[in-house]
């Protein structure tokens, strides 16, 4: 009996039609908090919740029949060490990319159009009509040419920014990481949209930041460990660089962390991918993937090389 386990009743309801493929299909619901449902030891296809308690390695150990782990996040670094070679991990690529690119765009525009300055002036009932910078002609480097990177590039180009995308495999219109030392000094905005892997962790270190020009903006909407926070704090404290950060080495960011009081930084609490409506896209992905699974077709979003 093919057994699927999903995190909520709505997703389970969306899968009900797939009984036309296999009438024996069994759908379990487990939110990863309450007691595990009967039949968990038969689960072949498991979807953990996007938010809330993280399913542990011990929990997964109670699913010896597991064949597919379909997570709803784009990043899979936490899951990789938890499953054996025989389990296929599929990520949530496509669920959060547009929303996260949108947040990066908001951070970039907030910086360039100086919205905090106008909000402060508004509080004082002051007509502070000094013009600001904008995107036209601005050089933006985006590290990562995947779901986030390509959405962000398209949005920035609408307003005339000069965008350069960088990825692991250089290809038409996409540069390689070996060109970073040339690209960084001429980029006024650098956005990190890379997965957290052994190759990318700590990439944005003191040397990387030193190569960025004075007054440049670093945007990190990917994962905290890609940026060496200590090194970034040095540049922020000197007020040489600016940053927009949605992700942090430690989350939640501890209340005594120096970033809270650092100058030149705007932060959001890892909300990039979680804008209203993400659930619908997630459910569509899960239904498609379970359909492929039941029909023995190739799955989408299969993780290889750590992302
Ligand atoms: N803030 C949030 O809420 C939020 C939401 C979604 C995602 N994220 C994070 O953002 C990451 C990226 O998301 P995505 O959906 O855009 O992923 P994606 O579609 O898989 O794209 C990843 C991109 O990174 C490139 N890349 C991977 N390893 C690299 C390396 N060592 N050097 C250079 N480039 C490398 C890939 O290159 P190729 O094109 O050559 O494969 C690809 O272009 C996720 O892994 C996740 O951790 C955060």
PDB file of C-alpha atoms in Angstrom, residues 57-261:
ATOM      1  CA  UNK A  57      16.660  12.241  12.661  1.00  0.00           C
ATOM      2  CA  UNK A  58      15.027  10.012  15.285  1.00  0.00           C
ATOM      3  CA  UNK A  59      11.572  10.727  13.802  1.00  0.00           C
ATOM      4  CA  UNK A  60      12.858   9.815  10.345  1.00  0.00           C
ATOM      5  CA  UNK A  61      14.315   6.644  11.860  1.00  0.00           C
ATOM      6  CA  UNK A  62      10.733   5.584  12.525  1.00  0.00           C
ATOM      7  CA  UNK A  63      10.047   5.622   8.788  1.00  0.00           C
ATOM      8  CA  UNK A  64      12.128   2.635   7.614  1.00  0.00           C
ATOM      9  CA  UNK A  65      10.143   2.372   4.352  1.00  0.00           C
ATOM     10  CA  UNK A  66      10.957   5.969   3.371  1.00  0.00           C
ATOM     11  CA  UNK A  67      11.815   6.457  -0.306  1.00  0.00           C
ATOM     12  CA  UNK A  68      11.184  10.161  -0.866  1.00  0.00           C
ATOM     13  CA  UNK A  69      11.639  13.104   1.493  1.00  0.00           C
ATOM     14  CA  UNK A  70       9.882  16.109  -0.067  1.00  0.00           C
ATOM     15  CA  UNK A  71      10.768  19.204   1.946  1.00  0.00           C
ATOM     16  CA  UNK A  72       9.055  22.565   1.542  1.00  0.00           C
ATOM     17  CA  UNK A  73      12.196  24.654   1.946  1.00  0.00           C
ATOM     18  CA  UNK A  74      14.618  25.420  -0.891  1.00  0.00           C
ATOM     19  CA  UNK A  75      17.637  24.764   1.334  1.00  0.00           C
ATOM     20  CA  UNK A  76      18.228  21.151   2.374  1.00  0.00           C
ATOM     21  CA  UNK A  77      21.433  21.396   4.423  1.00  0.00           C
ATOM     22  CA  UNK A  78      19.680  20.301   7.632  1.00  0.00           C
ATOM     23  CA  UNK A  79      18.166  17.208   5.958  1.00  0.00           C
ATOM     24  CA  UNK A  80      21.187  15.858   4.121  1.00  0.00           C
ATOM     25  CA  UNK A  81      22.849  14.272   7.163  1.00  0.00           C
ATOM     26  CA  UNK A  82      19.536  12.755   8.342  1.00  0.00           C
ATOM     27  CA  UNK A  83      18.767  10.311   5.546  1.00  0.00           C
ATOM     28  CA  UNK A  84      20.630   7.413   3.978  1.00  0.00           C
ATOM     29  CA  UNK A  85      21.736   7.043   0.361  1.00  0.00           C
ATOM     30  CA  UNK A  86      18.560   5.166  -0.563  1.00  0.00           C
ATOM     31  CA  UNK A  87      16.246   8.110   0.166  1.00  0.00           C
ATOM     32  CA  UNK A  88      15.654  10.720  -2.546  1.00  0.00           C
ATOM     33  CA  UNK A  89      15.469  14.278  -1.190  1.00  0.00           C
ATOM     34  CA  UNK A  90      13.392  16.757  -3.200  1.00  0.00           C
ATOM     35  CA  UNK A  91      13.485  20.424  -2.246  1.00  0.00           C
ATOM     36  CA  UNK A  92      10.888  23.172  -2.394  1.00  0.00           C
ATOM     37  CA  UNK A  93      12.477  25.005  -5.325  1.00  0.00           C
ATOM     38  CA  UNK A  94       9.763  27.141  -6.903  1.00  0.00           C
ATOM     39  CA  UNK A  95       7.729  27.664  -3.730  1.00  0.00           C
ATOM     40  CA  UNK A  96       9.716  30.524  -2.218  1.00  0.00           C
ATOM     41  CA  UNK A  97      11.942  31.929  -4.960  1.00  0.00           C
ATOM     42  CA  UNK A  98       9.664  34.692  -6.230  1.00  0.00           C
ATOM     43  CA  UNK A  99       8.690  35.822  -2.710  1.00  0.00           C
ATOM     44  CA  UNK A 100      12.305  35.855  -1.580  1.00  0.00           C
ATOM     45  CA  UNK A 101      13.415  37.778  -4.671  1.00  0.00           C
ATOM     46  CA  UNK A 102      10.604  40.234  -3.956  1.00  0.00           C
ATOM     47  CA  UNK A 103      11.930  40.771  -0.408  1.00  0.00           C
ATOM     48  CA  UNK A 104      15.453  41.314  -1.771  1.00  0.00           C
ATOM     49  CA  UNK A 105      13.998  43.886  -4.188  1.00  0.00           C
ATOM     50  CA  UNK A 106      12.194  45.577  -1.281  1.00  0.00           C
ATOM     51  CA  UNK A 107      15.480  45.720   0.669  1.00  0.00           C
ATOM     52  CA  UNK A 108      17.329  47.159  -2.318  1.00  0.00           C
ATOM     53  CA  UNK A 109      14.656  49.796  -3.021  1.00  0.00           C
ATOM     54  CA  UNK A 110      14.347  50.657   0.686  1.00  0.00           C
ATOM     55  CA  UNK A 111      18.086  51.358   0.636  1.00  0.00           C
ATOM     56  CA  UNK A 112      18.311  53.243  -2.667  1.00  0.00           C
ATOM     57  CA  UNK A 113      15.142  55.301  -2.224  1.00  0.00           C
ATOM     58  CA  UNK A 114      15.990  55.925   1.486  1.00  0.00           C
ATOM     59  CA  UNK A 115      12.552  55.083   2.842  1.00  0.00           C
ATOM     60  CA  UNK A 116      13.786  55.095   6.486  1.00  0.00           C
ATOM     61  CA  UNK A 117      14.883  58.744   6.050  1.00  0.00           C
ATOM     62  CA  UNK A 118      11.439  59.725   4.752  1.00  0.00           C
ATOM     63  CA  UNK A 119       9.661  57.747   7.477  1.00  0.00           C
ATOM     64  CA  UNK A 120      11.700  59.631  10.086  1.00  0.00           C
ATOM     65  CA  UNK A 121      10.951  62.985   8.406  1.00  0.00           C
ATOM     66  CA  UNK A 122       7.257  62.077   8.329  1.00  0.00           C
ATOM     67  CA  UNK A 123       7.356  61.601  12.098  1.00  0.00           C
ATOM     68  CA  UNK A 124       8.657  65.171  12.382  1.00  0.00           C
ATOM     69  CA  UNK A 125       6.074  66.464   9.853  1.00  0.00           C
ATOM     70  CA  UNK A 126       9.023  67.613   7.717  1.00  0.00           C
ATOM     71  CA  UNK A 127       8.944  67.984   3.904  1.00  0.00           C
ATOM     72  CA  UNK A 128      12.435  66.527   3.239  1.00  0.00           C
ATOM     73  CA  UNK A 129      12.382  66.551  -0.559  1.00  0.00           C
ATOM     74  CA  UNK A 130      16.025  65.754  -1.343  1.00  0.00           C
ATOM     75  CA  UNK A 131      16.248  63.308  -4.289  1.00  0.00           C
ATOM     76  CA  UNK A 132      17.617  59.784  -3.839  1.00  0.00           C
ATOM     77  CA  UNK A 133      19.509  57.223  -5.903  1.00  0.00           C
ATOM     78  CA  UNK A 134      17.573  54.647  -7.960  1.00  0.00           C
ATOM     79  CA  UNK A 135      18.035  51.475  -9.953  1.00  0.00           C
ATOM     80  CA  UNK A 136      18.650  52.949 -13.396  1.00  0.00           C
ATOM     81  CA  UNK A 137      22.221  52.134 -14.448  1.00  0.00           C
ATOM     82  CA  UNK A 138      23.020  50.573 -11.062  1.00  0.00           C
ATOM     83  CA  UNK A 139      25.380  47.596 -11.235  1.00  0.00           C
ATOM     84  CA  UNK A 140      23.941  44.647  -9.340  1.00  0.00           C
ATOM     85  CA  UNK A 141      25.751  41.353  -8.857  1.00  0.00           C
ATOM     86  CA  UNK A 142      23.600  38.354  -7.973  1.00  0.00           C
ATOM     87  CA  UNK A 143      25.352  35.231  -6.714  1.00  0.00           C
ATOM     88  CA  UNK A 144      23.061  32.341  -7.583  1.00  0.00           C
ATOM     89  CA  UNK A 145      21.149  32.106 -10.856  1.00  0.00           C
ATOM     90  CA  UNK A 146      18.394  29.825  -9.634  1.00  0.00           C
ATOM     91  CA  UNK A 147      14.821  30.490  -8.568  1.00  0.00           C
ATOM     92  CA  UNK A 148      15.630  33.573  -6.454  1.00  0.00           C
ATOM     93  CA  UNK A 149      18.436  34.919  -8.630  1.00  0.00           C
ATOM     94  CA  UNK A 150      16.551  34.834 -11.931  1.00  0.00           C
ATOM     95  CA  UNK A 151      13.361  36.350 -10.459  1.00  0.00           C
ATOM     96  CA  UNK A 152      15.382  39.170  -8.874  1.00  0.00           C
ATOM     97  CA  UNK A 153      17.369  39.817 -12.057  1.00  0.00           C
ATOM     98  CA  UNK A 154      14.187  40.130 -14.113  1.00  0.00           C
ATOM     99  CA  UNK A 155      12.637  42.552 -11.625  1.00  0.00           C
ATOM    100  CA  UNK A 156      15.745  44.754 -11.397  1.00  0.00           C
ATOM    101  CA  UNK A 157      16.158  44.898 -15.162  1.00  0.00           C
ATOM    102  CA  UNK A 158      12.663  46.346 -15.542  1.00  0.00           C
ATOM    103  CA  UNK A 159      13.999  49.466 -13.797  1.00  0.00           C
ATOM    104  CA  UNK A 160      17.212  49.636 -15.846  1.00  0.00           C
ATOM    105  CA  UNK A 161      19.703  48.036 -13.448  1.00  0.00           C
ATOM    106  CA  UNK A 162      22.742  46.354 -15.007  1.00  0.00           C
ATOM    107  CA  UNK A 163      22.562  42.860 -13.578  1.00  0.00           C
ATOM    108  CA  UNK A 164      25.284  40.193 -13.586  1.00  0.00           C
ATOM    109  CA  UNK A 165      24.343  36.675 -12.517  1.00  0.00           C
ATOM    110  CA  UNK A 166      26.892  34.197 -11.189  1.00  0.00           C
ATOM    111  CA  UNK A 167      26.345  30.443 -10.751  1.00  0.00           C
ATOM    112  CA  UNK A 168      28.262  27.229 -10.191  1.00  0.00           C
ATOM    113  CA  UNK A 169      28.082  26.210 -13.842  1.00  0.00           C
ATOM    114  CA  UNK A 170      28.827  29.250 -16.017  1.00  0.00           C
ATOM    115  CA  UNK A 171      26.637  29.322 -19.125  1.00  0.00           C
ATOM    116  CA  UNK A 172      25.076  31.709 -21.583  1.00  0.00           C
ATOM    117  CA  UNK A 173      24.770  35.071 -19.812  1.00  0.00           C
ATOM    118  CA  UNK A 174      25.811  33.594 -16.449  1.00  0.00           C
ATOM    119  CA  UNK A 175      29.320  34.076 -15.098  1.00  0.00           C
ATOM    120  CA  UNK A 176      31.449  31.770 -12.962  1.00  0.00           C
ATOM    121  CA  UNK A 177      32.662  32.222  -9.396  1.00  0.00           C
ATOM    122  CA  UNK A 178      36.247  32.505 -10.645  1.00  0.00           C
ATOM    123  CA  UNK A 179      35.300  35.961 -11.972  1.00  0.00           C
ATOM    124  CA  UNK A 180      34.279  37.301  -8.552  1.00  0.00           C
ATOM    125  CA  UNK A 181      37.469  39.249  -7.915  1.00  0.00           C
ATOM    126  CA  UNK A 182      36.811  41.205 -11.133  1.00  0.00           C
ATOM    127  CA  UNK A 183      33.074  41.641 -10.571  1.00  0.00           C
ATOM    128  CA  UNK A 184      32.977  42.692  -6.905  1.00  0.00           C
ATOM    129  CA  UNK A 185      34.855  46.019  -7.145  1.00  0.00           C
ATOM    130  CA  UNK A 186      32.400  47.358  -9.748  1.00  0.00           C
ATOM    131  CA  UNK A 187      29.171  46.142  -8.112  1.00  0.00           C
ATOM    132  CA  UNK A 188      27.208  48.675  -6.063  1.00  0.00           C
ATOM    133  CA  UNK A 189      24.803  45.987  -4.878  1.00  0.00           C
ATOM    134  CA  UNK A 190      25.695  42.334  -4.207  1.00  0.00           C
ATOM    135  CA  UNK A 191      22.888  39.878  -3.509  1.00  0.00           C
ATOM    136  CA  UNK A 192      23.515  36.399  -2.124  1.00  0.00           C
ATOM    137  CA  UNK A 193      21.053  33.825  -3.497  1.00  0.00           C
ATOM    138  CA  UNK A 194      23.123  30.660  -3.097  1.00  0.00           C
ATOM    139  CA  UNK A 195      22.398  27.445  -1.196  1.00  0.00           C
ATOM    140  CA  UNK A 196      24.372  26.761   1.977  1.00  0.00           C
ATOM    141  CA  UNK A 197      26.830  24.036   0.988  1.00  0.00           C
ATOM    142  CA  UNK A 198      30.427  23.231   2.014  1.00  0.00           C
ATOM    143  CA  UNK A 199      31.591  25.316  -1.008  1.00  0.00           C
ATOM    144  CA  UNK A 200      29.522  28.410  -0.198  1.00  0.00           C
ATOM    145  CA  UNK A 201      29.598  28.496   3.611  1.00  0.00           C
ATOM    146  CA  UNK A 202      31.686  31.491   4.766  1.00  0.00           C
ATOM    147  CA  UNK A 203      32.033  32.756   1.169  1.00  0.00           C
ATOM    148  CA  UNK A 204      31.326  36.354   2.158  1.00  0.00           C
ATOM    149  CA  UNK A 205      34.358  36.874   4.382  1.00  0.00           C
ATOM    150  CA  UNK A 206      36.558  39.904   5.136  1.00  0.00           C
ATOM    151  CA  UNK A 207      38.360  39.580   1.777  1.00  0.00           C
ATOM    152  CA  UNK A 208      35.091  39.379  -0.179  1.00  0.00           C
ATOM    153  CA  UNK A 209      33.679  42.410   1.640  1.00  0.00           C
ATOM    154  CA  UNK A 210      36.923  44.377   1.207  1.00  0.00           C
ATOM    155  CA  UNK A 211      36.583  43.900  -2.562  1.00  0.00           C
ATOM    156  CA  UNK A 212      33.180  45.648  -2.549  1.00  0.00           C
ATOM    157  CA  UNK A 213      33.346  49.393  -3.265  1.00  0.00           C
ATOM    158  CA  UNK A 214      32.688  52.032  -0.595  1.00  0.00           C
ATOM    159  CA  UNK A 215      28.979  52.571   0.044  1.00  0.00           C
ATOM    160  CA  UNK A 216      27.948  49.260  -1.570  1.00  0.00           C
ATOM    161  CA  UNK A 217      24.983  47.227  -0.307  1.00  0.00           C
ATOM    162  CA  UNK A 218      25.203  43.534   0.609  1.00  0.00           C
ATOM    163  CA  UNK A 219      21.883  41.670   0.480  1.00  0.00           C
ATOM    164  CA  UNK A 220      21.627  38.201   2.031  1.00  0.00           C
ATOM    165  CA  UNK A 221      18.301  36.434   1.545  1.00  0.00           C
ATOM    166  CA  UNK A 222      19.854  32.974   1.244  1.00  0.00           C
ATOM    167  CA  UNK A 223      21.334  31.497   4.426  1.00  0.00           C
ATOM    168  CA  UNK A 224      23.147  33.111   7.363  1.00  0.00           C
ATOM    169  CA  UNK A 225      26.296  30.942   7.306  1.00  0.00           C
ATOM    170  CA  UNK A 226      27.220  32.220   3.826  1.00  0.00           C
ATOM    171  CA  UNK A 227      28.281  35.503   5.447  1.00  0.00           C
ATOM    172  CA  UNK A 228      30.953  35.770   8.147  1.00  0.00           C
ATOM    173  CA  UNK A 229      28.969  38.003  10.512  1.00  0.00           C
ATOM    174  CA  UNK A 230      32.049  39.233  12.401  1.00  0.00           C
ATOM    175  CA  UNK A 231      33.604  40.475   9.164  1.00  0.00           C
ATOM    176  CA  UNK A 232      30.366  42.165   8.089  1.00  0.00           C
ATOM    177  CA  UNK A 233      30.072  43.872  11.488  1.00  0.00           C
ATOM    178  CA  UNK A 234      33.519  45.404  10.992  1.00  0.00           C
ATOM    179  CA  UNK A 235      32.421  46.963   7.659  1.00  0.00           C
ATOM    180  CA  UNK A 236      29.066  48.118   9.053  1.00  0.00           C
ATOM    181  CA  UNK A 237      30.594  49.654  12.179  1.00  0.00           C
ATOM    182  CA  UNK A 238      33.054  51.565   9.987  1.00  0.00           C
ATOM    183  CA  UNK A 239      29.975  52.662   7.967  1.00  0.00           C
ATOM    184  CA  UNK A 240      31.803  51.661   4.781  1.00  0.00           C
ATOM    185  CA  UNK A 241      29.186  49.150   3.578  1.00  0.00           C
ATOM    186  CA  UNK A 242      25.420  48.725   3.960  1.00  0.00           C
ATOM    187  CA  UNK A 243      23.504  45.469   4.410  1.00  0.00           C
ATOM    188  CA  UNK A 244      20.016  44.084   4.069  1.00  0.00           C
ATOM    189  CA  UNK A 245      19.726  40.744   5.874  1.00  0.00           C
ATOM    190  CA  UNK A 246      16.852  38.249   6.093  1.00  0.00           C
ATOM    191  CA  UNK A 247      18.945  35.320   7.341  1.00  0.00           C
ATOM    192  CA  UNK A 248      21.482  34.887  10.139  1.00  0.00           C
ATOM    193  CA  UNK A 249      24.096  32.457  11.415  1.00  0.00           C
ATOM    194  CA  UNK A 250      21.933  31.973  14.536  1.00  0.00           C
ATOM    195  CA  UNK A 251      18.143  32.154  14.207  1.00  0.00           C
ATOM    196  CA  UNK A 252      16.288  33.639  15.970  1.00  0.00           C
ATOM    197  CA  UNK A 253      18.966  36.337  16.229  1.00  0.00           C
ATOM    198  CA  UNK A 254      19.734  36.603  20.003  1.00  0.00           C
ATOM    199  CA  UNK A 255      18.536  39.884  21.526  1.00  0.00           C
ATOM    200  CA  UNK A 256      22.078  40.768  22.678  1.00  0.00           C
ATOM    201  CA  UNK A 257      23.555  40.236  19.202  1.00  0.00           C
ATOM    202  CA  UNK A 258      25.602  43.276  18.017  1.00  0.00           C
ATOM    203  CA  UNK A 259      23.785  43.295  14.649  1.00  0.00           C
ATOM    204  CA  UNK A 260      20.651  44.679  16.346  1.00  0.00           C
ATOM    205  CA  UNK A 261      22.525  47.865  17.199  1.00  0.00           C
TER     206      UNK A 261
END
